[in-house]
Amino acid sequence: MLAVVNTPKSSAPIEIRDVPEPQPAPNEALVAVRAFSLNRGELRLFQIRPEGWRPGQDISGVVLQPAADGSGPKAGARVVALTDNAGWAERATVPGHRMAVLPDNVRFEDAAALPVAGLTALRTLRHGAPLLGKQVLTTGAAGGVGHLATQIATRSGARVTAVVGRAERGRHLRGADEIVEGIDKAQGLFALILESAGGSSLAAAIAHVEAKGTIVVFGNSSGEPTPFNFRDLAEHPNARIQGFSYFTSEPEERFAPDLALLASLVSDGSLKPHLVERSWRELAQIGPHLRDRQISGKAVFHID
Ligand SMILES: NC(=O)c1ccc[n+]([C@@H]2O[C@H](COP(=O)([O-])OP(=O)(O)OC[C@H]3O[C@@H](n4cnc5c(N)ncnc54)[C@H](OP(=O)(O)O)[C@@H]3O)[C@@H](O)[C@H]2O)c1
């Protein structure tokens, strides 16, 4: 079968090549992949993982063969799934508890946007629950995690201020009560801040958090450090700076229900992933656009 393979020593960072068919473990289903998405964190993996490594975490497709241990969806089910790697291929193996059945009206492309970015959006927001009536600020709001977090926060009753780098980045953003160009333009204090840019953005987030509020630090897209002093929190007593990993923040058995929840939000129209859709043969060309902040929402690829 064909699969995306890491080629860090070549001019293109990845190639589509012939590889052996995957062999599912007893707890794994075999899935015919229809679409997948690319995450900013995966761009870095292309550089640091060895030649021949197989990338790919976010996939959607059809179960060809269910897990032998009986876990997970049945043969023929349309699913969204999170794999550790090797998902960007014609066929992939997925543990039964890391996938959810898609409602009929959810497209494979929309579903493929959900695993890493959607779980991150959902689970970072839980640090501010209940969100009803709270002021929430999302950084990187035009990006994969940010645009989903903005919509889910609004759906949960929060008043959301979304931070974008340039005005045009806010054009496709749904759900924000206010869109600001740069966190410095945000007004007031926030009960929950989702911070992924780092550097001066994280410093500004500290200045904008309510007393007893929470800043969830889940990324450092700028690569910049943030000088930090206890006194920075003096006017924000008992505010919390919370580290975050989407993968370990909740138990393994929560993957399937959370993926199902995200898919149901897409199904009922309250979550609408914004996509740039391409053939998987264009993956190597789209990567630099994501790196350079040219992609609004998620880059999703069809296996065609
Ligand atoms: N901890 C976890 O579990 C976890 C999970 C998923 C993602 N992440 C991290 O969360 C961040 C967001 O992920 P994502 O997939 O949403 O990425 P993305 O789609 O590339 O979005 C990131 C957004 O951040 C904004 N940004 C602000 N300053 C930036 C800078 N200096 N360089 C690059 N972007 C900048 C960009 O929007 P503007 O151009 O409009 O400013 C961009 O759209 C990444 O750092 C990623 O590694 C962490």
Coordinates of C-alpha atoms and ligand atoms in Angstrom, one line a residue:
M1 CA 0.0 0.0 0.0
L2 CA 1.0 3.6 -0.3
A3 CA 2.0 5.7 2.8
V4 CA 3.7 8.9 3.8
V5 CA 7.3 8.3 4.8
N6 CA 9.7 10.7 6.5
T7 CA 12.6 11.7 4.3
P8 CA 14.6 14.3 6.2
K9 CA 17.7 14.0 4.1
S10 CA 15.9 14.6 0.8
S11 CA 14.8 17.9 -0.7
A12 CA 11.1 17.2 0.3
P13 CA 10.7 16.3 4.0
I14 CA 8.2 13.5 3.2
E15 CA 7.4 11.2 0.3
I16 CA 4.5 8.8 -0.6
R17 CA 6.0 5.4 -1.0
D18 CA 5.0 1.7 -1.2
V19 CA 5.2 0.1 2.3
P20 CA 4.2 -3.3 3.7
E21 CA 0.5 -3.7 4.7
P22 CA 0.0 -3.0 8.5
Q23 CA -0.6 -5.9 10.8
P24 CA -3.1 -5.0 13.6
A25 CA -2.5 -6.1 17.2
P26 CA -5.4 -7.9 18.9
N27 CA -6.7 -4.6 20.3
E28 CA -6.4 -2.7 17.0
A29 CA -8.8 -2.3 14.1
L30 CA -7.6 -2.0 10.5
V31 CA -9.0 1.3 8.9
A32 CA -9.2 2.3 5.3
V33 CA -8.1 6.0 5.6
R34 CA -10.1 8.5 3.6
A35 CA -8.7 11.8 5.0
F36 CA -6.1 13.1 7.5
S37 CA -4.9 16.4 8.9
L38 CA -1.6 17.9 9.7
N39 CA -0.7 19.6 13.0
R40 CA 2.0 22.2 13.6
G41 CA 3.7 19.9 16.1
E42 CA 4.1 17.3 13.3
L43 CA 6.2 19.7 11.2
R44 CA 8.9 19.5 13.9
L45 CA 8.7 15.8 13.9
F46 CA 9.6 15.6 10.2
Q47 CA 12.9 17.1 11.1
I48 CA 13.8 15.2 14.3
R49 CA 12.4 11.7 13.4
P50 CA 14.6 9.3 11.4
E51 CA 14.5 8.4 7.7
G52 CA 11.7 6.0 7.0
W53 CA 9.6 7.0 10.1
R54 CA 5.9 7.0 9.3
P55 CA 4.0 10.1 10.5
G56 CA 0.3 10.7 11.0
Q57 CA -2.0 11.0 14.0
D58 CA -5.4 12.4 12.8
I59 CA -7.3 10.2 10.5
S60 CA -10.9 9.4 9.4
G61 CA -12.0 6.4 7.3
V62 CA -13.9 3.1 7.3
V63 CA -13.2 0.1 9.5
L64 CA -12.1 -2.8 7.3
Q65 CA -11.5 -5.2 10.1
P66 CA -12.5 -4.6 13.7
A67 CA -10.2 -5.2 16.7
A68 CA -9.9 -9.0 17.4
D69 CA -10.5 -8.3 21.1
G70 CA -13.9 -6.9 20.3
S71 CA -13.1 -3.3 21.3
G72 CA -14.2 -0.4 19.2
P73 CA -16.5 0.0 16.1
K74 CA -17.5 -2.8 13.8
A75 CA -16.5 -3.5 10.2
G76 CA -17.9 -0.9 7.8
A77 CA -18.2 1.8 10.5
R78 CA -17.2 5.4 9.4
V79 CA -14.8 6.6 12.1
V80 CA -12.6 9.3 13.3
A81 CA -9.4 8.1 15.0
L82 CA -6.2 9.1 16.8
T83 CA -3.1 7.0 16.0
D84 CA 0.3 7.3 17.6
N85 CA 1.9 7.5 14.1
A86 CA 1.7 5.9 10.6
G87 CA -1.8 7.1 10.1
W88 CA -1.1 8.9 6.8
A89 CA -1.5 5.8 4.6
E90 CA -4.1 4.0 2.6
R91 CA -4.6 1.7 5.6
A92 CA -3.8 2.2 9.3
T93 CA -4.1 0.3 12.5
V94 CA -5.9 2.0 15.4
P95 CA -6.6 0.8 19.0
G96 CA -10.3 0.2 19.4
H97 CA -10.6 2.8 22.2
R98 CA -9.0 5.6 20.2
M99 CA -11.8 5.9 17.6
A100 CA -15.5 7.0 17.5
V101 CA -18.2 6.3 15.0
L102 CA -19.2 9.3 12.8
P103 CA -22.8 10.5 12.5
D104 CA -23.9 10.1 8.9
N105 CA -23.8 13.9 8.2
V106 CA -20.2 14.4 9.3
R107 CA -17.8 14.3 6.4
F108 CA -14.5 12.5 6.6
E109 CA -12.7 15.8 5.9
D110 CA -14.3 17.6 8.9
A111 CA -13.7 14.5 11.1
A112 CA -10.0 14.4 10.2
A113 CA -9.6 17.9 11.7
L114 CA -10.7 16.7 15.1
P115 CA -8.4 14.4 16.9
V116 CA -5.3 16.4 18.1
A117 CA -6.7 19.9 17.6
G118 CA -10.2 19.1 18.8
L119 CA -9.1 17.1 21.8
T120 CA -6.7 20.0 22.7
A121 CA -9.5 22.6 22.3
L122 CA -12.0 20.6 24.4
R123 CA -9.6 19.5 27.1
T124 CA -7.9 22.9 27.6
L125 CA -11.3 24.5 28.0
R126 CA -12.2 22.0 30.7
H127 CA -9.7 23.8 32.9
G128 CA -12.1 26.7 33.0
A129 CA -15.3 24.7 33.5
P130 CA -18.1 25.7 34.0
L131 CA -17.7 28.2 31.2
L132 CA -21.2 29.7 31.3
G133 CA -20.9 33.5 31.5
K134 CA -17.1 33.5 31.8
Q135 CA -14.6 35.7 29.9
V136 CA -12.3 33.4 27.8
L137 CA -9.4 34.5 25.6
T138 CA -8.0 32.2 22.9
T139 CA -4.5 32.9 21.3
G140 CA -3.6 31.5 17.9
A141 CA -7.4 31.7 17.3
A142 CA -7.1 31.4 13.5
G143 CA -5.1 28.2 13.8
G144 CA -6.2 24.5 14.1
V145 CA -6.7 24.4 17.9
G146 CA -7.7 28.0 18.3
H147 CA -10.6 28.1 15.9
L148 CA -12.1 25.0 17.4
A149 CA -11.6 26.2 20.9
T150 CA -13.2 29.6 20.1
Q151 CA -16.3 27.8 18.8
I152 CA -16.5 25.3 21.7
A153 CA -16.1 28.0 24.3
T154 CA -18.9 30.0 22.8
R155 CA -21.1 26.9 22.6
S156 CA -20.4 26.4 26.3
G157 CA -21.7 29.9 27.2
A158 CA -18.4 31.8 27.5
R159 CA -17.8 35.3 26.1
V160 CA -14.8 34.8 23.8
T161 CA -12.0 37.2 22.8
A162 CA -10.0 35.7 19.9
V163 CA -6.5 36.8 19.2
V164 CA -5.2 36.7 15.6
G165 CA -2.0 37.9 14.1
R166 CA -3.5 39.9 11.2
A167 CA -7.1 41.1 10.5
E168 CA -7.5 38.8 7.5
R169 CA -6.8 35.8 9.8
G170 CA -10.1 36.5 11.6
R171 CA -12.2 36.5 8.4
H172 CA -13.2 32.8 8.7
L173 CA -13.4 32.7 12.5
R174 CA -16.8 31.7 13.9
G175 CA -18.0 32.2 17.4
A176 CA -15.8 35.0 18.8
D177 CA -17.5 37.9 20.5
E178 CA -14.5 40.0 19.8
I179 CA -11.5 39.5 17.5
V180 CA -8.3 41.4 18.3
E181 CA -5.1 41.7 16.3
G182 CA -2.5 40.8 19.0
I183 CA -3.1 40.0 22.7
D184 CA -2.0 43.5 23.7
K185 CA -5.3 44.8 22.2
A186 CA -7.4 42.6 24.4
Q187 CA -9.5 44.6 27.0
G188 CA -10.1 43.5 30.6
L189 CA -9.4 40.4 32.5
F190 CA -10.2 36.7 31.6
A191 CA -11.2 33.8 33.7
L192 CA -9.5 31.4 31.3
I193 CA -6.8 32.1 28.7
L194 CA -5.6 29.4 26.2
E195 CA -2.0 30.3 25.4
S196 CA 0.0 28.7 22.7
A197 CA 2.2 31.5 21.1
G198 CA 4.6 31.9 24.1
G199 CA 7.1 34.7 24.4
S200 CA 5.5 38.1 24.7
S201 CA 2.1 36.6 24.2
L202 CA 2.4 34.5 27.4
A203 CA 3.7 37.6 29.3
A204 CA 0.6 39.5 28.1
A205 CA -1.6 36.6 29.1
I206 CA -0.3 36.9 32.7
A207 CA -1.2 40.6 32.7
H208 CA -4.8 39.7 31.5
V209 CA -5.7 36.9 33.9
E210 CA -8.4 37.3 36.5
A211 CA -7.7 36.7 40.2
K212 CA -8.1 32.9 40.6
G213 CA -8.2 32.6 36.8
T214 CA -6.3 30.1 34.8
I215 CA -3.8 30.3 31.9
V216 CA -3.5 27.0 30.1
V217 CA -0.1 27.0 28.5
F218 CA -0.3 24.4 25.7
G219 CA 2.2 25.5 23.1
N220 CA 5.1 27.8 22.2
S221 CA 4.5 28.5 18.5
S222 CA 6.9 31.5 18.6
G223 CA 9.7 29.5 20.1
E224 CA 10.4 32.5 22.4
P225 CA 10.9 32.3 26.1
T226 CA 8.9 34.3 28.6
P227 CA 10.7 36.0 31.5
F228 CA 8.5 35.5 34.6
N229 CA 8.5 36.9 38.1
F230 CA 6.2 36.2 41.1
R231 CA 5.4 39.9 41.1
D232 CA 3.8 39.6 37.7
L233 CA 1.0 37.8 39.4
A234 CA 0.7 40.2 42.3
E235 CA -2.4 42.0 40.8
H236 CA -3.9 38.6 39.8
P237 CA -3.9 36.8 43.2
N238 CA -4.1 33.1 43.1
A239 CA -4.2 32.9 39.3
R240 CA -2.9 29.6 38.0
I241 CA -0.5 28.8 35.1
Q242 CA -1.5 25.3 34.0
G243 CA 0.7 23.1 31.8
F244 CA -1.1 20.9 29.3
S245 CA -0.7 17.8 27.2
Y246 CA -3.8 16.7 25.2
F247 CA -2.5 13.1 25.3
T248 CA -2.1 12.6 29.0
S249 CA -4.5 15.2 30.4
E250 CA -7.2 12.6 30.7
P251 CA -7.2 8.8 30.9
E252 CA -6.9 6.6 27.8
E253 CA -10.5 5.5 28.0
R254 CA -11.6 9.1 27.5
F255 CA -10.3 9.2 23.9
A256 CA -13.3 7.5 22.3
P257 CA -16.0 9.5 24.2
D258 CA -14.2 12.8 23.6
L259 CA -13.9 12.0 19.9
A260 CA -17.5 11.1 19.8
L261 CA -18.5 14.3 21.6
L262 CA -16.5 16.4 19.0
A263 CA -18.1 14.5 16.1
S264 CA -21.5 15.1 17.6
L265 CA -20.8 18.9 17.9
V266 CA -19.9 18.9 14.2
S267 CA -23.1 16.9 13.4
D268 CA -25.4 19.3 15.3
G269 CA -23.8 22.3 13.6
S270 CA -22.3 23.9 16.7
L271 CA -18.7 23.1 15.6
K272 CA -17.6 23.8 12.1
P273 CA -14.0 23.1 11.3
H274 CA -12.5 25.6 8.8
L275 CA -10.5 23.6 6.3
V276 CA -7.9 23.9 3.6
E277 CA -8.5 20.7 1.7
R278 CA -6.0 19.1 -0.7
S279 CA -4.8 15.8 -2.1
W280 CA -2.3 14.0 0.1
R281 CA 0.1 14.4 -2.9
E282 CA 0.3 18.1 -1.9
L283 CA 1.3 17.5 1.7
A284 CA 4.9 18.5 1.2
Q285 CA 3.9 21.8 -0.4
I286 CA 1.3 22.7 2.3
G287 CA 3.6 22.1 5.2
P288 CA 5.5 25.4 4.7
H289 CA 2.2 27.3 4.4
L290 CA 1.2 26.0 7.9
R291 CA 4.6 26.8 9.3
D292 CA 4.4 30.4 7.9
R293 CA 0.9 31.0 9.3
Q294 CA -0.8 31.0 5.9
I295 CA -3.4 28.2 6.8
S296 CA -6.6 29.3 8.4
G297 CA -8.0 26.5 10.5
K298 CA -6.8 23.0 9.6
A299 CA -5.0 21.6 6.6
V300 CA -6.8 18.4 5.6
F301 CA -5.8 15.9 2.9
H302 CA -7.7 13.3 0.9
I303 CA -6.3 9.9 0.2
D304 CA -7.0 9.9 -3.5
Ligands
LIG1 N1 0.2 20.7 24.5 C1 -0.5 20.0 23.6 O1 -1.1 18.9 23.9 C2 -0.7 20.5 22.2 C3 -1.7 19.9 21.4 C4 -1.8 20.5 20.1 C5 -1.1 21.6 19.7 N2 -0.2 22.1 20.6 C6 0.6 23.3 20.2 O2 -0.4 24.4 20.2 C7 0.0 25.3 19.2 C8 -1.1 25.5 18.2 O3 -1.3 24.3 17.5 P1 -2.1 24.4 16.1 O4 -2.1 23.0 15.6 O5 -3.4 25.1 16.3 O6 -1.2 25.3 15.2 P2 -1.5 26.2 14.0 O7 -2.7 25.7 13.3 O8 -0.3 26.5 13.3 O9 -2.0 27.6 14.8 C9 -1.1 28.3 15.5 C10 -1.5 29.7 15.5 O10 -0.7 30.5 16.4 C11 -0.6 31.8 15.9 N3 0.7 32.3 16.2 C12 1.0 33.4 17.0 N4 2.3 33.6 17.1 C13 2.9 32.7 16.3 C14 4.2 32.4 16.0 N5 5.2 33.2 16.5 N6 4.5 31.4 15.2 C15 3.5 30.7 14.7 N7 2.2 30.9 14.9 C16 1.9 31.9 15.8 C17 -0.9 31.8 14.4 O11 -2.0 32.6 14.1 P3 -1.7 34.1 13.6 O12 -0.8 34.1 12.5 O13 -3.1 34.6 13.3 O14 -1.1 34.8 14.8 C18 -1.3 30.3 14.1 O15 -2.5 30.3 13.4 C19 1.3 24.8 18.6 O16 2.4 25.4 19.3 C20 1.2 23.3 18.9 O17 2.5 22.8 18.9 C21 0.0 21.6 21.8

